[in-house]
Amino acid sequence: MPKTSSALFALTALALLACGACSAESPADAAAAGGPGGGEAAADVDGGAQGPGGPTGQGAATPPVVLPADPATDCPAPYNAKGAGPKAGANAQYSIAGQSRSFTLLLPPATFTGPRPLLFSFHGTTENADKFITRAKLQDFVNKGFIVVAPNAAGNGTYWPVWDGMRGVGHEADPNKDLELVDSLLKCSAAHYEVDKNRVYGVGHSAGGIFMNRLLRSRSKDFAGGIVGSGVFSLTKTDSSANLDGMFVLVTWGGDNDTYKGTTPSGVNVPSFSFVEQASLASTFYEAEKNVGQAYCRGNDIGHAWLPLNTWFIEQLLAHPKGSATPGAVVLPPLPGGSPAVCKTGAYPLPPLPDVTCGSSTRAGCQQACQLMADCAAENRTVGTALGAQLASLGFSGTSCTGCVDKCEAKATTATDAQALSCFQTRQASASCGPGIDGAQPLIDAINDCCAGKTGSKFCVGLCQTINQNSAAKSFFPTCQAIAP
């Protein structure tokens, strides 16, 4: 697995391709290899298993190809000298994009030879690389021949302060230090270890799942695919409208009860956030990409958890090396008996929520302002769940927003209120709301624009005071932070 001469690699590759009958090491030997997380015994799998010599099964049609790289040009100091590359275990002082980063490296047993599949892993909000390795049992991947590179987040995110995965409109092309880290770690790993360029994958859960969406949409030319676990899809797009390169993507979540509640290390409190709609958006997007093969795995209501299907996951990733997956061509083998999930091909559909109708109002603009909140928030599975307490405080109940209209009519009594509500009236007439955070953008824009500078509007100040009670939502509403701090 360490870097060898090109001649030796060529001879080794030919030998490996002829070694389709070679078997992997025993589960006991694999477990003895150790590393963070231990992991379940990795049973042999069909459809692309990595034996000691290389891919077998369905994935063997695409031979391993070494990813060329040079320590001197592809690694920062002190990793840029021959023999001074990243070591198994914790690595620090990796300088990239003006930051000193750290990561954990897991290496497969020495019985695995030739170019290795490489797996990036991205941890969640309240953990680090090693904790996610343990929680997701990523040693299972190592036992099947993967190199695992697990960076630690540096808090580069904007809307979510972990990974830089979500970007506001117009900022998609801004420099991204986390993407730069991945680019560098991929090349530097390949400079010191033989990496199979046809089998570079990524996995992430929760905040790591957010970044996986951003990574797959930004680096499809470099990745064969990956697993998005309970990740937000909204606001992860890039500035490019080009089709993604050939990949295989698994979208996974814990089921209808997959929600996140908690406080980030930086103090952002999330009362409740559902990942179901986000999984549907991701599944639908990747399914529609003409070069991407997509499938989804829905947990049997096991909560906000990494699905315990690693052996099956490994099988699917290795069965779909770079460029082999196309829509309609993905065929999934059955899950092991007793698996707490259902996996299918095709997009995961969600029926729309019931309409919320606001009736009429005696004060101009109140009905339209409340209807805009209903269409873009109350009828939105993602935003409606996250802002549930705030919507209730504003007067929404079930499919009724009569309370919202009543409160608006009682509060909006000034000339400044009339100006703000006239703006809301105009915005609601042309608004097109939809699912996800992106689908709430007409409401977000209306509040930021119509209430800007209007400290004399009781309606705007009251609305913003309510929104500001949700620390996770505040970053979307700078106007509210200005007029109702």
PDB file of N, CA and C in Angstrom, residues 334-373:
ATOM      1  N   PRO A 334     -30.622  -7.293  -1.585  1.00  0.00           N
ATOM      2  CA  PRO A 334     -31.411  -7.163  -0.351  1.00  0.00           C
ATOM      3  C   PRO A 334     -30.525  -6.841   0.842  1.00  0.00           C
ATOM      4  N   LEU A 335     -31.116  -6.171   1.817  1.00  0.00           N
ATOM      5  CA  LEU A 335     -30.416  -5.918   3.070  1.00  0.00           C
ATOM      6  C   LEU A 335     -30.311  -7.205   3.875  1.00  0.00           C
ATOM      7  N   PRO A 336     -29.328  -7.301   4.758  1.00  0.00           N
ATOM      8  CA  PRO A 336     -29.267  -8.465   5.650  1.00  0.00           C
ATOM      9  C   PRO A 336     -30.538  -8.574   6.484  1.00  0.00           C
ATOM     10  N   GLY A 337     -30.920  -9.776   6.821  1.00  0.00           N
ATOM     11  CA  GLY A 337     -32.111  -9.988   7.617  1.00  0.00           C
ATOM     12  C   GLY A 337     -32.053  -9.242   8.936  1.00  0.00           C
ATOM     13  N   GLY A 338     -33.174  -8.647   9.310  1.00  0.00           N
ATOM     14  CA  GLY A 338     -33.248  -7.919  10.567  1.00  0.00           C
ATOM     15  C   GLY A 338     -32.709  -6.507  10.518  1.00  0.00           C
ATOM     16  N   SER A 339     -32.335  -6.026   9.334  1.00  0.00           N
ATOM     17  CA  SER A 339     -31.810  -4.661   9.231  1.00  0.00           C
ATOM     18  C   SER A 339     -32.892  -3.646   9.591  1.00  0.00           C
ATOM     19  N   PRO A 340     -32.540  -2.611  10.360  1.00  0.00           N
ATOM     20  CA  PRO A 340     -33.535  -1.621  10.794  1.00  0.00           C
ATOM     21  C   PRO A 340     -33.751  -0.517   9.773  1.00  0.00           C
ATOM     22  N   ALA A 341     -33.902  -0.891   8.502  1.00  0.00           N
ATOM     23  CA  ALA A 341     -34.040   0.106   7.451  1.00  0.00           C
ATOM     24  C   ALA A 341     -34.650  -0.529   6.215  1.00  0.00           C
ATOM     25  N   VAL A 342     -35.076   0.326   5.299  1.00  0.00           N
ATOM     26  CA  VAL A 342     -35.543  -0.079   3.979  1.00  0.00           C
ATOM     27  C   VAL A 342     -34.758   0.734   2.961  1.00  0.00           C
ATOM     28  N   CYS A 343     -34.177   0.080   1.963  1.00  0.00           N
ATOM     29  CA  CYS A 343     -33.394   0.761   0.937  1.00  0.00           C
ATOM     30  C   CYS A 343     -34.022   0.523  -0.428  1.00  0.00           C
ATOM     31  N   LYS A 344     -34.150   1.585  -1.202  1.00  0.00           N
ATOM     32  CA  LYS A 344     -34.779   1.497  -2.518  1.00  0.00           C
ATOM     33  C   LYS A 344     -34.071   2.424  -3.499  1.00  0.00           C
ATOM     34  N   THR A 345     -34.259   2.135  -4.787  1.00  0.00           N
ATOM     35  CA  THR A 345     -33.803   3.043  -5.828  1.00  0.00           C
ATOM     36  C   THR A 345     -34.918   4.031  -6.132  1.00  0.00           C
ATOM     37  N   GLY A 346     -34.565   5.077  -6.885  1.00  0.00           N
ATOM     38  CA  GLY A 346     -35.547   6.100  -7.209  1.00  0.00           C
ATOM     39  C   GLY A 346     -35.585   7.188  -6.155  1.00  0.00           C
ATOM     40  N   ALA A 347     -36.275   8.268  -6.487  1.00  0.00           N
ATOM     41  CA  ALA A 347     -36.386   9.390  -5.559  1.00  0.00           C
ATOM     42  C   ALA A 347     -37.347   9.057  -4.428  1.00  0.00           C
ATOM     43  N   TYR A 348     -37.099   9.637  -3.265  1.00  0.00           N
ATOM     44  CA  TYR A 348     -37.995   9.444  -2.116  1.00  0.00           C
ATOM     45  C   TYR A 348     -39.021  10.573  -2.117  1.00  0.00           C
ATOM     46  N   PRO A 349     -40.284  10.258  -2.411  1.00  0.00           N
ATOM     47  CA  PRO A 349     -41.291  11.322  -2.518  1.00  0.00           C
ATOM     48  C   PRO A 349     -41.908  11.656  -1.164  1.00  0.00           C
ATOM     49  N   LEU A 350     -42.359  12.884  -1.035  1.00  0.00           N
ATOM     50  CA  LEU A 350     -43.110  13.315   0.141  1.00  0.00           C
ATOM     51  C   LEU A 350     -44.350  14.068  -0.320  1.00  0.00           C
ATOM     52  N   PRO A 351     -45.522  13.706   0.162  1.00  0.00           N
ATOM     53  CA  PRO A 351     -46.719  14.460  -0.205  1.00  0.00           C
ATOM     54  C   PRO A 351     -46.686  15.837   0.437  1.00  0.00           C
ATOM     55  N   PRO A 352     -47.311  16.832  -0.184  1.00  0.00           N
ATOM     56  CA  PRO A 352     -47.324  18.173   0.424  1.00  0.00           C
ATOM     57  C   PRO A 352     -48.135  18.185   1.710  1.00  0.00           C
ATOM     58  N   LEU A 353     -47.781  19.088   2.594  1.00  0.00           N
ATOM     59  CA  LEU A 353     -48.555  19.268   3.815  1.00  0.00           C
ATOM     60  C   LEU A 353     -49.880  19.955   3.494  1.00  0.00           C
ATOM     61  N   PRO A 354     -50.876  19.836   4.361  1.00  0.00           N
ATOM     62  CA  PRO A 354     -52.169  20.499   4.115  1.00  0.00           C
ATOM     63  C   PRO A 354     -52.009  22.009   3.981  1.00  0.00           C
ATOM     64  N   ASP A 355     -52.838  22.603   3.133  1.00  0.00           N
ATOM     65  CA  ASP A 355     -52.811  24.055   2.957  1.00  0.00           C
ATOM     66  C   ASP A 355     -53.237  24.765   4.238  1.00  0.00           C
ATOM     67  N   VAL A 356     -52.590  25.883   4.491  1.00  0.00           N
ATOM     68  CA  VAL A 356     -52.987  26.762   5.589  1.00  0.00           C
ATOM     69  C   VAL A 356     -53.562  28.020   4.960  1.00  0.00           C
ATOM     70  N   THR A 357     -54.830  28.280   5.189  1.00  0.00           N
ATOM     71  CA  THR A 357     -55.518  29.408   4.567  1.00  0.00           C
ATOM     72  C   THR A 357     -55.828  30.471   5.610  1.00  0.00           C
ATOM     73  N   CYS A 358     -55.486  31.711   5.282  1.00  0.00           N
ATOM     74  CA  CYS A 358     -55.580  32.782   6.275  1.00  0.00           C
ATOM     75  C   CYS A 358     -56.842  33.634   6.175  1.00  0.00           C
ATOM     76  N   GLY A 359     -57.730  33.326   5.260  1.00  0.00           N
ATOM     77  CA  GLY A 359     -58.992  34.068   5.211  1.00  0.00           C
ATOM     78  C   GLY A 359     -58.783  35.515   4.806  1.00  0.00           C
ATOM     79  N   SER A 360     -59.475  36.432   5.470  1.00  0.00           N
ATOM     80  CA  SER A 360     -59.401  37.848   5.120  1.00  0.00           C
ATOM     81  C   SER A 360     -59.039  38.669   6.349  1.00  0.00           C
ATOM     82  N   SER A 361     -58.734  39.939   6.113  1.00  0.00           N
ATOM     83  CA  SER A 361     -58.404  40.839   7.216  1.00  0.00           C
ATOM     84  C   SER A 361     -59.015  42.204   6.966  1.00  0.00           C
ATOM     85  N   THR A 362     -59.257  42.932   8.048  1.00  0.00           N
ATOM     86  CA  THR A 362     -59.808  44.285   7.928  1.00  0.00           C
ATOM     87  C   THR A 362     -58.706  45.318   7.748  1.00  0.00           C
ATOM     88  N   ARG A 363     -57.492  44.977   8.117  1.00  0.00           N
ATOM     89  CA  ARG A 363     -56.366  45.896   7.941  1.00  0.00           C
ATOM     90  C   ARG A 363     -55.538  45.439   6.745  1.00  0.00           C
ATOM     91  N   ALA A 364     -55.327  46.334   5.793  1.00  0.00           N
ATOM     92  CA  ALA A 364     -54.633  45.993   4.554  1.00  0.00           C
ATOM     93  C   ALA A 364     -53.254  45.405   4.831  1.00  0.00           C
ATOM     94  N   GLY A 365     -53.001  44.272   4.238  1.00  0.00           N
ATOM     95  CA  GLY A 365     -51.691  43.648   4.317  1.00  0.00           C
ATOM     96  C   GLY A 365     -51.554  42.571   5.368  1.00  0.00           C
ATOM     97  N   CYS A 366     -52.437  42.542   6.373  1.00  0.00           N
ATOM     98  CA  CYS A 366     -52.302  41.536   7.426  1.00  0.00           C
ATOM     99  C   CYS A 366     -52.550  40.129   6.886  1.00  0.00           C
ATOM    100  N   GLN A 367     -53.599  39.984   6.083  1.00  0.00           N
ATOM    101  CA  GLN A 367     -53.879  38.661   5.524  1.00  0.00           C
ATOM    102  C   GLN A 367     -52.721  38.193   4.651  1.00  0.00           C
ATOM    103  N   GLN A 368     -52.189  39.095   3.833  1.00  0.00           N
ATOM    104  CA  GLN A 368     -51.113  38.709   2.920  1.00  0.00           C
ATOM    105  C   GLN A 368     -49.820  38.375   3.670  1.00  0.00           C
ATOM    106  N   ALA A 369     -49.506  39.144   4.714  1.00  0.00           N
ATOM    107  CA  ALA A 369     -48.302  38.855   5.495  1.00  0.00           C
ATOM    108  C   ALA A 369     -48.412  37.492   6.161  1.00  0.00           C
ATOM    109  N   CYS A 370     -49.579  37.211   6.730  1.00  0.00           N
ATOM    110  CA  CYS A 370     -49.769  35.918   7.392  1.00  0.00           C
ATOM    111  C   CYS A 370     -49.812  34.780   6.384  1.00  0.00           C
ATOM    112  N   GLN A 371     -50.414  35.016   5.211  1.00  0.00           N
ATOM    113  CA  GLN A 371     -50.465  33.972   4.196  1.00  0.00           C
ATOM    114  C   GLN A 371     -49.071  33.634   3.682  1.00  0.00           C
ATOM    115  N   LEU A 372     -48.208  34.651   3.574  1.00  0.00           N
ATOM    116  CA  LEU A 372     -46.832  34.404   3.151  1.00  0.00           C
ATOM    117  C   LEU A 372     -46.104  33.540   4.180  1.00  0.00           C
ATOM    118  N   MET A 373     -46.344  33.815   5.460  1.00  0.00           N
ATOM    119  CA  MET A 373     -45.752  32.978   6.510  1.00  0.00           C
ATOM    120  C   MET A 373     -46.307  31.559   6.452  1.00  0.00           C
TER     121      MET A 373
END
